[in-house]
PDB file of C-alpha atoms and ligand atoms in Angstrom:
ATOM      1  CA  UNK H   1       9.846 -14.816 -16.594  1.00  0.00           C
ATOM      2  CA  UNK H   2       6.157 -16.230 -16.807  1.00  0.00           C
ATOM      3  CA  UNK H   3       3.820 -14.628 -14.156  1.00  0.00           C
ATOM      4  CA  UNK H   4       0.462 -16.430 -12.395  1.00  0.00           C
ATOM      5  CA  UNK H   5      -1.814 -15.691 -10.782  1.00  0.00           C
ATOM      6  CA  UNK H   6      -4.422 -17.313  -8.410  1.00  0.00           C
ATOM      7  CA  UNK H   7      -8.062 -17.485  -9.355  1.00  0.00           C
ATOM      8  CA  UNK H   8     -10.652 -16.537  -6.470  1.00  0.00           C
ATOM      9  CA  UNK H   9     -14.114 -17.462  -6.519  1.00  0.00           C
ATOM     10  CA  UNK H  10     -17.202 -15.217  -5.528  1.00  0.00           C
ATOM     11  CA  UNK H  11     -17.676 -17.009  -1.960  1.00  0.00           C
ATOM     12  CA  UNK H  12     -13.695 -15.623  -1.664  1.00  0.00           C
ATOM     13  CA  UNK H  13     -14.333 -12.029  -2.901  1.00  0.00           C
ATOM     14  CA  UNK H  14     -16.852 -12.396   0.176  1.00  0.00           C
ATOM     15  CA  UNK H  15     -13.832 -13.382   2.814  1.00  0.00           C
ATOM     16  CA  UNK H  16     -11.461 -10.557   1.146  1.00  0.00           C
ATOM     17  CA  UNK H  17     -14.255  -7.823   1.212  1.00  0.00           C
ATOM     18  CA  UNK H  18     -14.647  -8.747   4.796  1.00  0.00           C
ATOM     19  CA  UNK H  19     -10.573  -8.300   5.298  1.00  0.00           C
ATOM     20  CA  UNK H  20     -10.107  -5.607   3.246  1.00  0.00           C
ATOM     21  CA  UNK H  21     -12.916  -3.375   5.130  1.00  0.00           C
ATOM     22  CA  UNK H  22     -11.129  -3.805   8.843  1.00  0.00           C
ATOM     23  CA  UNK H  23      -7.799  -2.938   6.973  1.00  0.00           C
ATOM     24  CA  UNK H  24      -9.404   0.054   6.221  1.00  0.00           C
ATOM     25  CA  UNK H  25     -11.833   0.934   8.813  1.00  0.00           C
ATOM     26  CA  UNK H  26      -8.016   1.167  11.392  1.00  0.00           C
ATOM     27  CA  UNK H  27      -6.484   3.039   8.778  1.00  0.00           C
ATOM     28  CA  UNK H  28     -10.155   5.412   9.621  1.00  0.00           C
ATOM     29  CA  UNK H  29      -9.955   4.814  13.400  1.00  0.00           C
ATOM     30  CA  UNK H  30      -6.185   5.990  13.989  1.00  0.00           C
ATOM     31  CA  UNK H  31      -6.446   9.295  11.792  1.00  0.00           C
ATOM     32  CA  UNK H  32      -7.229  11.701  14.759  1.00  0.00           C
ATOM     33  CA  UNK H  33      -4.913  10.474  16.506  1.00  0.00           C
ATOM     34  CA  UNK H  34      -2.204  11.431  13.754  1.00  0.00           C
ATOM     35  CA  UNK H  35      -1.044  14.490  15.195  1.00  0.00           C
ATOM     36  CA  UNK H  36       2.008  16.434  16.582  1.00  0.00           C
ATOM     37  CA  UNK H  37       3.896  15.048  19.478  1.00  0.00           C
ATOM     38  CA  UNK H  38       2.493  11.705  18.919  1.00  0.00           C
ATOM     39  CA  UNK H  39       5.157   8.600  18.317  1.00  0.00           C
ATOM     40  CA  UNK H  40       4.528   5.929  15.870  1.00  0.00           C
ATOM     41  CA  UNK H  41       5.002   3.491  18.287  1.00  0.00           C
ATOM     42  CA  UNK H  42       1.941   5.115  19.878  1.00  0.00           C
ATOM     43  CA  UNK H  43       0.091   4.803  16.461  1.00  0.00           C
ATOM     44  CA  UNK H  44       0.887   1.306  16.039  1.00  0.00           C
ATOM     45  CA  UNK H  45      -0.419   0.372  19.720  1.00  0.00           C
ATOM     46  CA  UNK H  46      -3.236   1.732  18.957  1.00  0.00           C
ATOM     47  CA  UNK H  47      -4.040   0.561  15.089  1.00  0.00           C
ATOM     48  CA  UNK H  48      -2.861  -3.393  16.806  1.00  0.00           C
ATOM     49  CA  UNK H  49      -5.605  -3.275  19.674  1.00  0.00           C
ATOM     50  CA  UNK H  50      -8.090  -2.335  17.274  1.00  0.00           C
ATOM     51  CA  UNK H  51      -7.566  -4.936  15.151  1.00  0.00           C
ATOM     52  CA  UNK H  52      -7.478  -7.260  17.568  1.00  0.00           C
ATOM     53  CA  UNK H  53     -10.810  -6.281  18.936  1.00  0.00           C
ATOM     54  CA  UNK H  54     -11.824  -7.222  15.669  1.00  0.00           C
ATOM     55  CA  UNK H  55     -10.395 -10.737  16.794  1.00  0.00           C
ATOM     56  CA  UNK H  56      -8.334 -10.169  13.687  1.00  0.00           C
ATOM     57  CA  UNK H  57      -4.219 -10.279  13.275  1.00  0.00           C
ATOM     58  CA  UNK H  58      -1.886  -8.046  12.555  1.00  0.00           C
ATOM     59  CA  UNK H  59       0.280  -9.769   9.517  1.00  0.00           C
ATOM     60  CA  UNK H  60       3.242  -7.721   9.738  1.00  0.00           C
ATOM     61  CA  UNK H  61       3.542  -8.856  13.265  1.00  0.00           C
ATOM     62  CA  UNK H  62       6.592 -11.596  12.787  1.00  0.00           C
ATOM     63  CA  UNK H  63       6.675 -11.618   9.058  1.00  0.00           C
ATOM     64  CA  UNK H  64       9.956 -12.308   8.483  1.00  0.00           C
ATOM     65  CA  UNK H  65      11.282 -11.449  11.430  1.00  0.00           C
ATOM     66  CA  UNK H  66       9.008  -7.727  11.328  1.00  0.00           C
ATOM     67  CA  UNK H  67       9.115  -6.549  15.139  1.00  0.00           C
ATOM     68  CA  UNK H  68       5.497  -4.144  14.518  1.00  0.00           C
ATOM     69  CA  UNK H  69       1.742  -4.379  13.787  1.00  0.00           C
ATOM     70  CA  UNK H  70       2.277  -1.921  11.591  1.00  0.00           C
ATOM     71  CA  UNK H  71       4.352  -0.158   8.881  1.00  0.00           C
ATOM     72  CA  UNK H  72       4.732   3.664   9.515  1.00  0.00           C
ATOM     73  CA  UNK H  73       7.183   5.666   6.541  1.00  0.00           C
ATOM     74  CA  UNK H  74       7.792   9.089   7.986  1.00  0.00           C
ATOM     75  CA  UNK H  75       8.874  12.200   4.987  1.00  0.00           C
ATOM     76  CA  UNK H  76      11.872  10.293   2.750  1.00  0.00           C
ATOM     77  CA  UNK H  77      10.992   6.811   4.461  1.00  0.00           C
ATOM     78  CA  UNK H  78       9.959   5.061   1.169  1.00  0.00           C
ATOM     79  CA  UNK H  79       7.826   2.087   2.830  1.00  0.00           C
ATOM     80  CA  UNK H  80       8.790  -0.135   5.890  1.00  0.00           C
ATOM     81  CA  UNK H  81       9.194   2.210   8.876  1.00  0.00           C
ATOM     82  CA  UNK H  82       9.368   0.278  11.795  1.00  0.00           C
ATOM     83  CA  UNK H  83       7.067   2.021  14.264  1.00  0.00           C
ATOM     84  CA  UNK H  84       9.305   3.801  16.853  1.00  0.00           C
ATOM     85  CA  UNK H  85       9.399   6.725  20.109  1.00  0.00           C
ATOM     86  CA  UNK H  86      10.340   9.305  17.897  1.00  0.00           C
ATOM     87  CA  UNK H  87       7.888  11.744  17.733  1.00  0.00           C
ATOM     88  CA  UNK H  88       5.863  13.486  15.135  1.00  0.00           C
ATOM     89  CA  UNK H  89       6.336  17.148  14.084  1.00  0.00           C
ATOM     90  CA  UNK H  90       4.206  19.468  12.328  1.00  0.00           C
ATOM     91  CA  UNK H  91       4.937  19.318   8.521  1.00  0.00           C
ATOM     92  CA  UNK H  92       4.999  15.541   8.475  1.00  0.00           C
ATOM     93  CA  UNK H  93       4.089  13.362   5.574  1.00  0.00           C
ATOM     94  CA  UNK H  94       3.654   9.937   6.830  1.00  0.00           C
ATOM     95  CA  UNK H  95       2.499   6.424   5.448  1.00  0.00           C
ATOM     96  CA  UNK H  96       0.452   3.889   7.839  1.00  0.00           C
ATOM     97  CA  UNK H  97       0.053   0.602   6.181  1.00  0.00           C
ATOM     98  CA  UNK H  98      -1.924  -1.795   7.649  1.00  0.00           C
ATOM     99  CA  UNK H  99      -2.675  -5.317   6.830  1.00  0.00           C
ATOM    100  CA  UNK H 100      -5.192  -7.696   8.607  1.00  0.00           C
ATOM    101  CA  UNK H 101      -5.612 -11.058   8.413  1.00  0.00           C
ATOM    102  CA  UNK H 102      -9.698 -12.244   9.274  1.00  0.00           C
ATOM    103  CA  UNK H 103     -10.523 -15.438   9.209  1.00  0.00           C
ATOM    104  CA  UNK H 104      -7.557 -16.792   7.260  1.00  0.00           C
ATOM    105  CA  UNK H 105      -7.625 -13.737   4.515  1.00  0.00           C
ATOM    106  CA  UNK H 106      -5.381 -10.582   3.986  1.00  0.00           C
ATOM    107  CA  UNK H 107      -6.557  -6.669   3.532  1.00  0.00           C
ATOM    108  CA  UNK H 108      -3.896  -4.816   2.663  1.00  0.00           C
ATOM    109  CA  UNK H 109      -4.036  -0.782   2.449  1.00  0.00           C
ATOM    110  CA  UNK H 110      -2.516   2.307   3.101  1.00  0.00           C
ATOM    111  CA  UNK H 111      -2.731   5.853   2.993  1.00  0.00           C
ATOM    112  CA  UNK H 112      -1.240   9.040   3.769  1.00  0.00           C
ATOM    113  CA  UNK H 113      -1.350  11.107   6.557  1.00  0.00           C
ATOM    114  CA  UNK H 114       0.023  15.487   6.586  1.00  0.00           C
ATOM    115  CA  UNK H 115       1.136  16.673  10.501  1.00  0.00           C
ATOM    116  CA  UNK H 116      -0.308  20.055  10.609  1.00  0.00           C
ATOM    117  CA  UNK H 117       0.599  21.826   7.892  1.00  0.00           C
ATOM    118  CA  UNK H 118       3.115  20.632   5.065  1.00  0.00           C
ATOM    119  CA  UNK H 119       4.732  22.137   2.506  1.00  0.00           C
ATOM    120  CA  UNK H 120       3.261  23.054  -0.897  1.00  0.00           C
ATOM    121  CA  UNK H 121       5.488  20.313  -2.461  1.00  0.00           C
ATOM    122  CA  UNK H 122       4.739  17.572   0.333  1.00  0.00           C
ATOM    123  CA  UNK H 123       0.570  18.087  -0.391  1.00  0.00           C
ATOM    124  CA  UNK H 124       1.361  17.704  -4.095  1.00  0.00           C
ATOM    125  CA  UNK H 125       3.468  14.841  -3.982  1.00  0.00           C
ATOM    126  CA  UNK H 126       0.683  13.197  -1.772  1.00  0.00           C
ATOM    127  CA  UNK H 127      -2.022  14.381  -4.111  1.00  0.00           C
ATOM    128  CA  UNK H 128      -0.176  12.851  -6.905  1.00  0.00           C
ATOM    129  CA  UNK H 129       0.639   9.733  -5.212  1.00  0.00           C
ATOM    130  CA  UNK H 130      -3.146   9.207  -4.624  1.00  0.00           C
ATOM    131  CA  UNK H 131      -4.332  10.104  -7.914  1.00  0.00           C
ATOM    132  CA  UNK H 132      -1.949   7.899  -9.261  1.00  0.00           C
ATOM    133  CA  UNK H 133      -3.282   4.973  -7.008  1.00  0.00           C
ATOM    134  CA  UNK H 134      -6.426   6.375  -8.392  1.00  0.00           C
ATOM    135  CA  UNK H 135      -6.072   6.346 -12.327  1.00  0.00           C
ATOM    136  CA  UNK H 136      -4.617   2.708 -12.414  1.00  0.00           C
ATOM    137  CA  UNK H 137      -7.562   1.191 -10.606  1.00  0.00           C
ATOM    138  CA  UNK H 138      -9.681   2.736 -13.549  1.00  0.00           C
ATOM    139  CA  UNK H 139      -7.745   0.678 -15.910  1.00  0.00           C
ATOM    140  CA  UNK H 140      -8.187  -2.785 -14.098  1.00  0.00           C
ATOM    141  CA  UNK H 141     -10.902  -5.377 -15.695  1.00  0.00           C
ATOM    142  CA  UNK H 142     -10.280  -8.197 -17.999  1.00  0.00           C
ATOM    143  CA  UNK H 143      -7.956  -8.285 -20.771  1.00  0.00           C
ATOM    144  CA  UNK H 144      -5.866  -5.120 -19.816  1.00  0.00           C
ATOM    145  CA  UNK H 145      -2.324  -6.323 -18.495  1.00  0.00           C
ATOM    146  CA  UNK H 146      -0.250  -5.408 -15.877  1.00  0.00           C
ATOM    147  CA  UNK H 147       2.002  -3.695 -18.187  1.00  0.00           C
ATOM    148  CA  UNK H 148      -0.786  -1.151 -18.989  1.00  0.00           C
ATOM    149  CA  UNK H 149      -1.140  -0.974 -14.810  1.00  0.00           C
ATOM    150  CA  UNK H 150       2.188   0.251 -14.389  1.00  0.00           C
ATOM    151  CA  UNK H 151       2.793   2.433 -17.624  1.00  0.00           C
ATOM    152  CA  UNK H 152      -0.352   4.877 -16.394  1.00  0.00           C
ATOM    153  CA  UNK H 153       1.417   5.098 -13.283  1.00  0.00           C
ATOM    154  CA  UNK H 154       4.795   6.143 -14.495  1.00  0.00           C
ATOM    155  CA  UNK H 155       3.419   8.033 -16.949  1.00  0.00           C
ATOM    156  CA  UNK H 156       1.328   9.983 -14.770  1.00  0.00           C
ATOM    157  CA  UNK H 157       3.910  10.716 -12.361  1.00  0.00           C
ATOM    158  CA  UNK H 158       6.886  11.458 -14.366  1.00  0.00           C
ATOM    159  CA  UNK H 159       4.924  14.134 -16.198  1.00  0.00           C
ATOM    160  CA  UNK H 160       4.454  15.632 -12.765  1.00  0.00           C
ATOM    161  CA  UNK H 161       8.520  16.085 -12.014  1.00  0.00           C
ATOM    162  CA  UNK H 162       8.376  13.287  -9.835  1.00  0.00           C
ATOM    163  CA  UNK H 163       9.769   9.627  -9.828  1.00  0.00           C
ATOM    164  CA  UNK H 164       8.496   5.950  -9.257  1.00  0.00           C
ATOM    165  CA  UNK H 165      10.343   4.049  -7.025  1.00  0.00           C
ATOM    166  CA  UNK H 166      11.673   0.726  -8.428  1.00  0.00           C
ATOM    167  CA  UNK H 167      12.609  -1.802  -5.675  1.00  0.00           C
ATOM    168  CA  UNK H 168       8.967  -2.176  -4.802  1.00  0.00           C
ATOM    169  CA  UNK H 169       6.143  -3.289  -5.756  1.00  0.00           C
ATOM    170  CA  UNK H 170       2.388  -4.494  -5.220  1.00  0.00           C
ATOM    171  CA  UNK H 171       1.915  -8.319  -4.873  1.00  0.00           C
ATOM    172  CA  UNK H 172      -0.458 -11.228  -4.946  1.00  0.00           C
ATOM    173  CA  UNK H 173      -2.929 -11.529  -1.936  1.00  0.00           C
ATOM    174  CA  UNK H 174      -5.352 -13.917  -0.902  1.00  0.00           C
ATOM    175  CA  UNK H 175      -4.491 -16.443   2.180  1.00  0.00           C
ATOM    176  CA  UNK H 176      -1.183 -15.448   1.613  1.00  0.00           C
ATOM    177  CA  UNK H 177       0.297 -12.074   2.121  1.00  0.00           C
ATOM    178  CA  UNK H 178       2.939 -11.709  -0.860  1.00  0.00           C
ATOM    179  CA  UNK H 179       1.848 -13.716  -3.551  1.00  0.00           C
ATOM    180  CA  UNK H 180       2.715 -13.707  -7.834  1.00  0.00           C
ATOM    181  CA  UNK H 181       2.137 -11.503  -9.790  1.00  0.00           C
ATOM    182  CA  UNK H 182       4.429  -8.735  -8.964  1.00  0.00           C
ATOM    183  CA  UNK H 183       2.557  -5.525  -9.956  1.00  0.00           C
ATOM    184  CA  UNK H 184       5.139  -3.172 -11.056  1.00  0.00           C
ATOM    185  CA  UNK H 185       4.332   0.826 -10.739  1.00  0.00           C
ATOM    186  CA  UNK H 186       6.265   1.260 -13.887  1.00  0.00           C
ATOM    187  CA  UNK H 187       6.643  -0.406 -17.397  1.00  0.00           C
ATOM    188  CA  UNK H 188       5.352  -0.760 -20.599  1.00  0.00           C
ATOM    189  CA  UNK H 189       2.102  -0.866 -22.007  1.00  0.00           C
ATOM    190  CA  UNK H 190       0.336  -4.717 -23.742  1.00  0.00           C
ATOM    191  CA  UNK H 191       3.407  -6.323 -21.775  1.00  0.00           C
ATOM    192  CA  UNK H 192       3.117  -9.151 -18.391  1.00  0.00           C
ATOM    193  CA  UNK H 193       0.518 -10.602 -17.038  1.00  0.00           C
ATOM    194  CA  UNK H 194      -3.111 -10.655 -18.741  1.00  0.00           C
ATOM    195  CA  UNK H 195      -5.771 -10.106 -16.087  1.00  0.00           C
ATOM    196  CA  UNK H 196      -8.677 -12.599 -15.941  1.00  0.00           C
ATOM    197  CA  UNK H 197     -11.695 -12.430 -13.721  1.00  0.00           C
ATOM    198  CA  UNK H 198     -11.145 -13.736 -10.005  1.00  0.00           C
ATOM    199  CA  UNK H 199      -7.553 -12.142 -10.088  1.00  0.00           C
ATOM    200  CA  UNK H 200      -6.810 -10.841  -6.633  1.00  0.00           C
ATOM    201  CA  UNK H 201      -3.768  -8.036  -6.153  1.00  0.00           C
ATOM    202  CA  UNK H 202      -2.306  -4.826  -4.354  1.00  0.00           C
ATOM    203  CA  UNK H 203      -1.637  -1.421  -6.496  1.00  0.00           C
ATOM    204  CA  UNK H 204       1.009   0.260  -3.896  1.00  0.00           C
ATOM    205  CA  UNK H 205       2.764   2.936  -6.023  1.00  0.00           C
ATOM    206  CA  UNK H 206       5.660   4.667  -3.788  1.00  0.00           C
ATOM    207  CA  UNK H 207       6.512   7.917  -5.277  1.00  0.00           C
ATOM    208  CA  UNK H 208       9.237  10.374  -4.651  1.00  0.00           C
ATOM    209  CA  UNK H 209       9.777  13.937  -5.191  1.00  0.00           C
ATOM    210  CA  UNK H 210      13.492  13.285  -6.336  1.00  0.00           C
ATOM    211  CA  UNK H 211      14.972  10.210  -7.601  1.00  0.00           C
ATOM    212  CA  UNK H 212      13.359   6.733  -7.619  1.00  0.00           C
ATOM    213  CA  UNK H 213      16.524   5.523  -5.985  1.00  0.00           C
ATOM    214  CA  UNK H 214      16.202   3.755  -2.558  1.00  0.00           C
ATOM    215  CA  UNK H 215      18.488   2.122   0.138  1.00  0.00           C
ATOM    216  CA  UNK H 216      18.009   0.166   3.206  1.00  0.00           C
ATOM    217  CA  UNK H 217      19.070   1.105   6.917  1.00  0.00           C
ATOM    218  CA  UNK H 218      20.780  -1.152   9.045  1.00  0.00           C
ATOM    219  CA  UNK H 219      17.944  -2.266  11.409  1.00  0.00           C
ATOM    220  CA  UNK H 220      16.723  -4.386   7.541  1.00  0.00           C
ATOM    221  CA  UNK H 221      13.666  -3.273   6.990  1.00  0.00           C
ATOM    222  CA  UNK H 222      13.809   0.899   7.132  1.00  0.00           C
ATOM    223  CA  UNK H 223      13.805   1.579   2.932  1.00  0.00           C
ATOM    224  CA  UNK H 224      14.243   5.555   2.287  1.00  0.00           C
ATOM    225  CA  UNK H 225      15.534   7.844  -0.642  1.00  0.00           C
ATOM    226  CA  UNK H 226      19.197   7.805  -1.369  1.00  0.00           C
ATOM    227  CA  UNK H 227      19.018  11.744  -1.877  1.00  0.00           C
ATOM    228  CA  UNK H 228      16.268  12.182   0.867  1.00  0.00           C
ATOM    229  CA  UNK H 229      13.977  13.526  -0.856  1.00  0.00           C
ATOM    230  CA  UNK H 230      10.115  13.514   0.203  1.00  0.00           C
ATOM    231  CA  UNK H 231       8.482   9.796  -0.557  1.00  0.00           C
ATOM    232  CA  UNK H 232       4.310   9.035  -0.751  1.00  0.00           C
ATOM    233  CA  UNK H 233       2.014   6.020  -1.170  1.00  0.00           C
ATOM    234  CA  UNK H 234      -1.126   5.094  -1.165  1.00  0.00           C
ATOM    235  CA  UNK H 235      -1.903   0.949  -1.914  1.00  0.00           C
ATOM    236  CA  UNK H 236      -5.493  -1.052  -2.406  1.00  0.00           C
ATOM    237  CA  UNK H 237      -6.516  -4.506  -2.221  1.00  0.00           C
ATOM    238  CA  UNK H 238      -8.214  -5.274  -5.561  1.00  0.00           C
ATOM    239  CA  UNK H 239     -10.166  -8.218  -7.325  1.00  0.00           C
ATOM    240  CA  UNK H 240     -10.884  -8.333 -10.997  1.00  0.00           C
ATOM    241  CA  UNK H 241     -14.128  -8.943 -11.538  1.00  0.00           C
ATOM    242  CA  UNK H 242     -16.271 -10.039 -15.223  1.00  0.00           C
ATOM    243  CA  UNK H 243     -16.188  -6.851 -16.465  1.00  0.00           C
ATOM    244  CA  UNK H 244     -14.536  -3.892 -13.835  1.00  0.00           C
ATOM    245  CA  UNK H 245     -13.169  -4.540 -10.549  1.00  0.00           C
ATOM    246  CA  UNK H 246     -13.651  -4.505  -6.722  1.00  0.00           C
ATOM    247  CA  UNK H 247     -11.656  -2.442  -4.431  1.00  0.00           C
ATOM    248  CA  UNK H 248     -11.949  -4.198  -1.228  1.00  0.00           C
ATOM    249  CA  UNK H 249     -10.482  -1.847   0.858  1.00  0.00           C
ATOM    250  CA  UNK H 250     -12.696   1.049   0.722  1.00  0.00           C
ATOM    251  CA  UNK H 251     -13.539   2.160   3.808  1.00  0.00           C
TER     252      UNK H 251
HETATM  253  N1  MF3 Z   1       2.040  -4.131   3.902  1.00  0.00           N
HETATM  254  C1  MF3 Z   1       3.255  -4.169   3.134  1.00  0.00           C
HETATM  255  C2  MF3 Z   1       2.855  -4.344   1.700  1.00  0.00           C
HETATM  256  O1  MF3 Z   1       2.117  -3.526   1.233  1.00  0.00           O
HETATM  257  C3  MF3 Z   1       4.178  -5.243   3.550  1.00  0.00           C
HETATM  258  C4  MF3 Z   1       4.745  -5.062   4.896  1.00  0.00           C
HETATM  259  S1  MF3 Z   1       5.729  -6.406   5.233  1.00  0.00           S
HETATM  260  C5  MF3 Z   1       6.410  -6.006   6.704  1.00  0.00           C
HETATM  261  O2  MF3 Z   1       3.116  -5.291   1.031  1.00  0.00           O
HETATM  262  F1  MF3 Z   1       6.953  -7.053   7.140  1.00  0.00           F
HETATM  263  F2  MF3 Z   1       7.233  -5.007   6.513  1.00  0.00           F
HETATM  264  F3  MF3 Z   1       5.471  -5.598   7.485  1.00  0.00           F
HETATM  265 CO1   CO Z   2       0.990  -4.706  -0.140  1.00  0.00          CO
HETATM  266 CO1   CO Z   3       0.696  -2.805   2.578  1.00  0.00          CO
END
């Protein structure tokens, strides 16, 4: 199965720079409020007026059928938490992903956040997670391939006792919100797609502290651990550029 990917020009790097800063200037404006007692639905009232002060868009909002601004994965919620009135608690892990469209373009970010204080194993799977994120964005210019992408990942996280999660993956992004290539968070080095300058993709790895197995709930969207263990993720917009890349979601 052949992969492609879209080309973007400079004057489009300018749009999705633009994009990708809001997407991560909310996920900067809501972190204070990230605290005990607080609901998600709270935290996703407040990430969708900012962004539409912004006179940006919310993309989740109606995507298929998503009821939320927002996406908000609580402890063993792998990715997909619909925002809701149940409340944090101290010694949450939590993921707020948040993507924007501006003028016609998608950001597309997200971090993690820690309740209080978390356990010793819930700070290192989030350390991991992010460092993971980390080390494959090193690897991105021209003439590595996606393979390479997802093999640093895996590699990286396996030899920490933990597991990459399967079912997902990062995506194409541009004017579109899921686009080809699929960026896989696992796989084998000099294999898919070769990347070219003016490529334009998310790295989203979803880790788990126990088995890379998920499920879905019944409400369609809600994807957690089958053995409910702890899940983290951390995702950037990136561009390939001549020689390196461009994250665009920096903040
Ligand atoms: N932002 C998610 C991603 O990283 C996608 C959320 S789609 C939604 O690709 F419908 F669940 F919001
Ligand atoms: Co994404
Ligand atoms: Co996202």
């Amino acid at each position: 199965m052949s992969q492609k990917c879209r080309i973007y020009s400079l004057e489009d790097f300018v749009e999705l720079r633009k994009a990708g800063k809001l997407a991560s200037h909310i996920l900067d404006y809501i972190a204070p409020f990230v605290q005990n007692g607080t609901t998600t639905a709270e935290l996703d009232r407040l990430c969708h007026e900012e962004i539409l002060r912004y006179n940006a868009v919310p993309a989740p909002l109606g995507y298929n059928g998503y009821p939320k601004a927002t996406c908000i994965s609580v402890n063993h919620v792998v990715c997909h938490g619909i925002p809701s009135d149940i409340k944090l608690q101290n010694g949450d892990i939590l993921n707020i992903d948040i993507t924007v469209i501006l003028n016609g373009w998608y950001g597309d970010t997200s971090r993690m956040y820690v309740v209080g204080e978390a356990s010793k194993k819930a700070l290192e799977l989030v350390k991991v997670a992010d460092e993971s994120l980390a080390l494959a964005i090193d690897l991105v210019k021209p003439g590595v391939y996606l393979g390479d992408i997802g093999y640093a990942i895996q590699a990286y996280v396996e030899s920490k006792q933990f597991s990459v999660v399967r079912d997902y993956c990062g995506h194409g992004i541009g004017k579109v919100f899921h686009d080809e290539p699929a960026v896989f968070h696992f796989g084998r080095p000099r294999t898919g797609l070769l990347l070219k300058p003016g490529y334009v993709f998310t790295i989203e790895p979803m880790i788990n502290a126990g088995g890379y197995k998920t499920r879905l709930l019944s409400d369609g969207w809600t994807a957690v651990t089958c053995d409910h263990s702890l899940s983290a993720q951390f995702e950037h917009t990136i561009g390939v550029t001549e020689n390196s890349h461009e994250i665009f979601t920096l903040s």
